[in-house]
Amino acid sequence: MNNSALLEYCMAKPGAHQSDQNQWQASQIKVGDVMFAMVCEVQGRPALAIKSSPELAESLREQHPEIVPCEHLNKAHWNAVFLDGNLPNSQFYHLIDSSYRLVLEGLPDQVRQELRI
């Protein structure tokens, strides 16, 4: 998996837009001004930060050595997934989809209506 493929997949989500986080040298992908993914470097390695429930975040860390708590975000909800690990591409897509749905569900109804989602 690479940064370009991840950004392309994230940006294909309805209402998604990208912004740069210069302090972390990262690309944030948001829906309704709430981030659902971030392409960044963690420990000098390319990574994708994704949001999940605290239970799922912990479970993923226990199952996959290439998934660690995200150093710049709330570690209870955010994991960093190393792009150079052994995780199959399908798992990246599933994690992105889950993060997007979680953030979307938390948006106010008015915002979802404005986005027509």
PDB file of N, CA, C and O in Angstrom, residues 2-48:
ATOM      1  N   ASN A   2       0.440   2.279  -0.689  1.00  0.00           N
ATOM      2  CA  ASN A   2       1.223   3.511  -0.710  1.00  0.00           C
ATOM      3  C   ASN A   2       0.337   4.729  -0.435  1.00  0.00           C
ATOM      4  O   ASN A   2      -0.889   4.634  -0.488  1.00  0.00           O
ATOM      5  N   ASN A   3       0.985   5.853  -0.142  1.00  0.00           N
ATOM      6  CA  ASN A   3       0.269   7.079   0.202  1.00  0.00           C
ATOM      7  C   ASN A   3      -0.732   7.502  -0.859  1.00  0.00           C
ATOM      8  O   ASN A   3      -1.853   7.887  -0.546  1.00  0.00           O
ATOM      9  N   SER A   4      -0.342   7.450  -2.125  1.00  0.00           N
ATOM     10  CA  SER A   4      -1.218   7.920  -3.210  1.00  0.00           C
ATOM     11  C   SER A   4      -2.490   7.097  -3.289  1.00  0.00           C
ATOM     12  O   SER A   4      -3.577   7.646  -3.446  1.00  0.00           O
ATOM     13  N   ALA A   5      -2.360   5.779  -3.198  1.00  0.00           N
ATOM     14  CA  ALA A   5      -3.527   4.908  -3.279  1.00  0.00           C
ATOM     15  C   ALA A   5      -4.470   5.165  -2.109  1.00  0.00           C
ATOM     16  O   ALA A   5      -5.697   5.198  -2.274  1.00  0.00           O
ATOM     17  N   LEU A   6      -3.910   5.363  -0.930  1.00  0.00           N
ATOM     18  CA  LEU A   6      -4.736   5.636   0.243  1.00  0.00           C
ATOM     19  C   LEU A   6      -5.460   6.965   0.121  1.00  0.00           C
ATOM     20  O   LEU A   6      -6.657   7.060   0.405  1.00  0.00           O
ATOM     21  N   LEU A   7      -4.743   7.994  -0.288  1.00  0.00           N
ATOM     22  CA  LEU A   7      -5.372   9.307  -0.457  1.00  0.00           C
ATOM     23  C   LEU A   7      -6.472   9.248  -1.502  1.00  0.00           C
ATOM     24  O   LEU A   7      -7.558   9.807  -1.305  1.00  0.00           O
ATOM     25  N   GLU A   8      -6.221   8.567  -2.598  1.00  0.00           N
ATOM     26  CA  GLU A   8      -7.223   8.442  -3.656  1.00  0.00           C
ATOM     27  C   GLU A   8      -8.476   7.730  -3.132  1.00  0.00           C
ATOM     28  O   GLU A   8      -9.600   8.160  -3.394  1.00  0.00           O
ATOM     29  N   TYR A   9      -8.290   6.656  -2.388  1.00  0.00           N
ATOM     30  CA  TYR A   9      -9.424   5.910  -1.845  1.00  0.00           C
ATOM     31  C   TYR A   9     -10.213   6.776  -0.861  1.00  0.00           C
ATOM     32  O   TYR A   9     -11.442   6.826  -0.912  1.00  0.00           O
ATOM     33  N   CYS A  10      -9.511   7.465   0.023  1.00  0.00           N
ATOM     34  CA  CYS A  10     -10.176   8.325   1.005  1.00  0.00           C
ATOM     35  C   CYS A  10     -10.940   9.462   0.329  1.00  0.00           C
ATOM     36  O   CYS A  10     -12.067   9.783   0.708  1.00  0.00           O
ATOM     37  N   MET A  11     -10.321  10.075  -0.658  1.00  0.00           N
ATOM     38  CA  MET A  11     -10.940  11.222  -1.325  1.00  0.00           C
ATOM     39  C   MET A  11     -12.155  10.837  -2.165  1.00  0.00           C
ATOM     40  O   MET A  11     -12.963  11.690  -2.516  1.00  0.00           O
ATOM     41  N   ALA A  12     -12.309   9.561  -2.459  1.00  0.00           N
ATOM     42  CA  ALA A  12     -13.476   9.101  -3.213  1.00  0.00           C
ATOM     43  C   ALA A  12     -14.730   9.012  -2.329  1.00  0.00           C
ATOM     44  O   ALA A  12     -15.833   8.849  -2.838  1.00  0.00           O
ATOM     45  N   LYS A  13     -14.559   9.147  -1.023  1.00  0.00           N
ATOM     46  CA  LYS A  13     -15.693   9.097  -0.107  1.00  0.00           C
ATOM     47  C   LYS A  13     -16.527  10.373  -0.259  1.00  0.00           C
ATOM     48  O   LYS A  13     -15.983  11.473  -0.386  1.00  0.00           O
ATOM     49  N   PRO A  14     -17.858  10.259  -0.228  1.00  0.00           N
ATOM     50  CA  PRO A  14     -18.716  11.448  -0.354  1.00  0.00           C
ATOM     51  C   PRO A  14     -18.410  12.483   0.719  1.00  0.00           C
ATOM     52  O   PRO A  14     -18.310  12.166   1.899  1.00  0.00           O
ATOM     53  N   GLY A  15     -18.207  13.722   0.288  1.00  0.00           N
ATOM     54  CA  GLY A  15     -17.957  14.829   1.202  1.00  0.00           C
ATOM     55  C   GLY A  15     -16.534  14.940   1.701  1.00  0.00           C
ATOM     56  O   GLY A  15     -16.222  15.840   2.481  1.00  0.00           O
ATOM     57  N   ALA A  16     -15.652  14.045   1.269  1.00  0.00           N
ATOM     58  CA  ALA A  16     -14.268  14.061   1.767  1.00  0.00           C
ATOM     59  C   ALA A  16     -13.491  15.225   1.168  1.00  0.00           C
ATOM     60  O   ALA A  16     -13.676  15.589   0.013  1.00  0.00           O
ATOM     61  N   HIS A  17     -12.641  15.816   1.992  1.00  0.00           N
ATOM     62  CA  HIS A  17     -11.711  16.837   1.512  1.00  0.00           C
ATOM     63  C   HIS A  17     -10.401  16.693   2.278  1.00  0.00           C
ATOM     64  O   HIS A  17     -10.359  16.147   3.378  1.00  0.00           O
ATOM     65  N   GLN A  18      -9.357  17.183   1.659  1.00  0.00           N
ATOM     66  CA  GLN A  18      -8.008  17.014   2.186  1.00  0.00           C
ATOM     67  C   GLN A  18      -7.460  18.348   2.670  1.00  0.00           C
ATOM     68  O   GLN A  18      -7.708  19.387   2.066  1.00  0.00           O
ATOM     69  N   SER A  19      -6.721  18.294   3.763  1.00  0.00           N
ATOM     70  CA  SER A  19      -6.009  19.474   4.230  1.00  0.00           C
ATOM     71  C   SER A  19      -4.645  19.012   4.733  1.00  0.00           C
ATOM     72  O   SER A  19      -4.472  17.859   5.128  1.00  0.00           O
ATOM     73  N   ASP A  20      -3.693  19.921   4.693  1.00  0.00           N
ATOM     74  CA  ASP A  20      -2.345  19.579   5.141  1.00  0.00           C
ATOM     75  C   ASP A  20      -2.154  20.000   6.585  1.00  0.00           C
ATOM     76  O   ASP A  20      -2.585  21.080   6.983  1.00  0.00           O
ATOM     77  N   GLN A  21      -1.515  19.158   7.343  1.00  0.00           N
ATOM     78  CA  GLN A  21      -1.140  19.435   8.731  1.00  0.00           C
ATOM     79  C   GLN A  21       0.376  19.601   8.708  1.00  0.00           C
ATOM     80  O   GLN A  21       1.117  18.625   8.778  1.00  0.00           O
ATOM     81  N   ASN A  22       0.815  20.844   8.523  1.00  0.00           N
ATOM     82  CA  ASN A  22       2.245  21.119   8.355  1.00  0.00           C
ATOM     83  C   ASN A  22       3.077  20.740   9.573  1.00  0.00           C
ATOM     84  O   ASN A  22       4.204  20.275   9.432  1.00  0.00           O
ATOM     85  N   GLN A  23       2.532  20.933  10.767  1.00  0.00           N
ATOM     86  CA  GLN A  23       3.278  20.625  11.988  1.00  0.00           C
ATOM     87  C   GLN A  23       3.701  19.150  12.004  1.00  0.00           C
ATOM     88  O   GLN A  23       4.784  18.820  12.456  1.00  0.00           O
ATOM     89  N   TRP A  24       2.836  18.251  11.516  1.00  0.00           N
ATOM     90  CA  TRP A  24       3.138  16.822  11.514  1.00  0.00           C
ATOM     91  C   TRP A  24       3.555  16.320  10.140  1.00  0.00           C
ATOM     92  O   TRP A  24       3.779  15.132   9.957  1.00  0.00           O
ATOM     93  N   GLN A  25       3.637  17.216   9.154  1.00  0.00           N
ATOM     94  CA  GLN A  25       3.933  16.836   7.768  1.00  0.00           C
ATOM     95  C   GLN A  25       3.021  15.694   7.335  1.00  0.00           C
ATOM     96  O   GLN A  25       3.465  14.617   6.941  1.00  0.00           O
ATOM     97  N   ALA A  26       1.719  15.973   7.427  1.00  0.00           N
ATOM     98  CA  ALA A  26       0.714  14.945   7.158  1.00  0.00           C
ATOM     99  C   ALA A  26      -0.403  15.511   6.301  1.00  0.00           C
ATOM    100  O   ALA A  26      -0.611  16.717   6.245  1.00  0.00           O
ATOM    101  N   SER A  27      -1.125  14.616   5.655  1.00  0.00           N
ATOM    102  CA  SER A  27      -2.329  14.966   4.908  1.00  0.00           C
ATOM    103  C   SER A  27      -3.531  14.430   5.664  1.00  0.00           C
ATOM    104  O   SER A  27      -3.650  13.221   5.873  1.00  0.00           O
ATOM    105  N   GLN A  28      -4.389  15.339   6.090  1.00  0.00           N
ATOM    106  CA  GLN A  28      -5.600  14.946   6.802  1.00  0.00           C
ATOM    107  C   GLN A  28      -6.744  14.827   5.805  1.00  0.00           C
ATOM    108  O   GLN A  28      -6.879  15.661   4.920  1.00  0.00           O
ATOM    109  N   ILE A  29      -7.572  13.821   5.991  1.00  0.00           N
ATOM    110  CA  ILE A  29      -8.761  13.659   5.168  1.00  0.00           C
ATOM    111  C   ILE A  29      -9.950  13.769   6.098  1.00  0.00           C
ATOM    112  O   ILE A  29     -10.045  13.060   7.098  1.00  0.00           O
ATOM    113  N   LYS A  30     -10.847  14.705   5.764  1.00  0.00           N
ATOM    114  CA  LYS A  30     -11.966  15.031   6.641  1.00  0.00           C
ATOM    115  C   LYS A  30     -13.288  14.917   5.888  1.00  0.00           C
ATOM    116  O   LYS A  30     -13.338  15.018   4.667  1.00  0.00           O
ATOM    117  N   VAL A  31     -14.341  14.740   6.666  1.00  0.00           N
ATOM    118  CA  VAL A  31     -15.707  14.857   6.168  1.00  0.00           C
ATOM    119  C   VAL A  31     -16.419  15.751   7.175  1.00  0.00           C
ATOM    120  O   VAL A  31     -16.301  15.543   8.388  1.00  0.00           O
ATOM    121  N   GLY A  32     -17.096  16.786   6.677  1.00  0.00           N
ATOM    122  CA  GLY A  32     -17.757  17.721   7.583  1.00  0.00           C
ATOM    123  C   GLY A  32     -16.791  18.342   8.574  1.00  0.00           C
ATOM    124  O   GLY A  32     -17.129  18.557   9.729  1.00  0.00           O
ATOM    125  N   ASP A  33     -15.579  18.618   8.172  1.00  0.00           N
ATOM    126  CA  ASP A  33     -14.526  19.223   8.997  1.00  0.00           C
ATOM    127  C   ASP A  33     -14.070  18.354  10.166  1.00  0.00           C
ATOM    128  O   ASP A  33     -13.450  18.837  11.102  1.00  0.00           O
ATOM    129  N   VAL A  34     -14.369  17.055  10.114  1.00  0.00           N
ATOM    130  CA  VAL A  34     -13.899  16.118  11.132  1.00  0.00           C
ATOM    131  C   VAL A  34     -13.006  15.084  10.442  1.00  0.00           C
ATOM    132  O   VAL A  34     -13.403  14.470   9.451  1.00  0.00           O
ATOM    133  N   MET A  35     -11.819  14.897  10.962  1.00  0.00           N
ATOM    134  CA  MET A  35     -10.855  13.995  10.341  1.00  0.00           C
ATOM    135  C   MET A  35     -11.267  12.539  10.536  1.00  0.00           C
ATOM    136  O   MET A  35     -11.658  12.130  11.620  1.00  0.00           O
ATOM    137  N   PHE A  36     -11.159  11.753   9.435  1.00  0.00           N
ATOM    138  CA  PHE A  36     -11.380  10.314   9.539  1.00  0.00           C
ATOM    139  C   PHE A  36     -10.140   9.520   9.157  1.00  0.00           C
ATOM    140  O   PHE A  36     -10.065   8.318   9.414  1.00  0.00           O
ATOM    141  N   ALA A  37      -9.147  10.170   8.574  1.00  0.00           N
ATOM    142  CA  ALA A  37      -7.895   9.492   8.233  1.00  0.00           C
ATOM    143  C   ALA A  37      -6.796  10.536   8.086  1.00  0.00           C
ATOM    144  O   ALA A  37      -7.065  11.706   7.805  1.00  0.00           O
ATOM    145  N   MET A  38      -5.563  10.075   8.277  1.00  0.00           N
ATOM    146  CA  MET A  38      -4.419  10.960   8.092  1.00  0.00           C
ATOM    147  C   MET A  38      -3.247  10.125   7.580  1.00  0.00           C
ATOM    148  O   MET A  38      -2.920   9.085   8.164  1.00  0.00           O
ATOM    149  N   VAL A  39      -2.664  10.572   6.487  1.00  0.00           N
ATOM    150  CA  VAL A  39      -1.475   9.926   5.942  1.00  0.00           C
ATOM    151  C   VAL A  39      -0.283  10.699   6.502  1.00  0.00           C
ATOM    152  O   VAL A  39      -0.196  11.920   6.343  1.00  0.00           O
ATOM    153  N   CYS A  40       0.610   9.969   7.178  1.00  0.00           N
ATOM    154  CA  CYS A  40       1.692  10.626   7.906  1.00  0.00           C
ATOM    155  C   CYS A  40       2.874   9.673   8.043  1.00  0.00           C
ATOM    156  O   CYS A  40       2.875   8.585   7.475  1.00  0.00           O
ATOM    157  N   GLU A  41       3.863  10.112   8.805  1.00  0.00           N
ATOM    158  CA  GLU A  41       4.968   9.236   9.192  1.00  0.00           C
ATOM    159  C   GLU A  41       4.907   9.040  10.693  1.00  0.00           C
ATOM    160  O   GLU A  41       4.644   9.976  11.440  1.00  0.00           O
ATOM    161  N   VAL A  42       5.148   7.818  11.119  1.00  0.00           N
ATOM    162  CA  VAL A  42       5.195   7.476  12.533  1.00  0.00           C
ATOM    163  C   VAL A  42       6.488   6.690  12.741  1.00  0.00           C
ATOM    164  O   VAL A  42       6.735   5.715  12.027  1.00  0.00           O
ATOM    165  N   GLN A  43       7.301   7.146  13.657  1.00  0.00           N
ATOM    166  CA  GLN A  43       8.582   6.502  13.930  1.00  0.00           C
ATOM    167  C   GLN A  43       9.423   6.378  12.654  1.00  0.00           C
ATOM    168  O   GLN A  43      10.118   5.388  12.435  1.00  0.00           O
ATOM    169  N   GLY A  44       9.311   7.400  11.774  1.00  0.00           N
ATOM    170  CA  GLY A  44      10.079   7.423  10.535  1.00  0.00           C
ATOM    171  C   GLY A  44       9.564   6.487   9.452  1.00  0.00           C
ATOM    172  O   GLY A  44      10.223   6.303   8.434  1.00  0.00           O
ATOM    173  N   ARG A  45       8.392   5.921   9.655  1.00  0.00           N
ATOM    174  CA  ARG A  45       7.811   4.984   8.676  1.00  0.00           C
ATOM    175  C   ARG A  45       6.500   5.546   8.149  1.00  0.00           C
ATOM    176  O   ARG A  45       5.756   6.187   8.886  1.00  0.00           O
ATOM    177  N   PRO A  46       6.187   5.321   6.860  1.00  0.00           N
ATOM    178  CA  PRO A  46       4.907   5.783   6.327  1.00  0.00           C
ATOM    179  C   PRO A  46       3.755   5.056   7.011  1.00  0.00           C
ATOM    180  O   PRO A  46       3.816   3.845   7.252  1.00  0.00           O
ATOM    181  N   ALA A  47       2.704   5.828   7.341  1.00  0.00           N
ATOM    182  CA  ALA A  47       1.590   5.245   8.084  1.00  0.00           C
ATOM    183  C   ALA A  47       0.277   5.923   7.730  1.00  0.00           C
ATOM    184  O   ALA A  47       0.251   7.024   7.180  1.00  0.00           O
ATOM    185  N   LEU A  48      -0.793   5.248   8.085  1.00  0.00           N
ATOM    186  CA  LEU A  48      -2.148   5.772   7.962  1.00  0.00           C
ATOM    187  C   LEU A  48      -2.747   5.792   9.355  1.00  0.00           C
ATOM    188  O   LEU A  48      -2.754   4.773  10.041  1.00  0.00           O
TER     189      LEU A  48
END
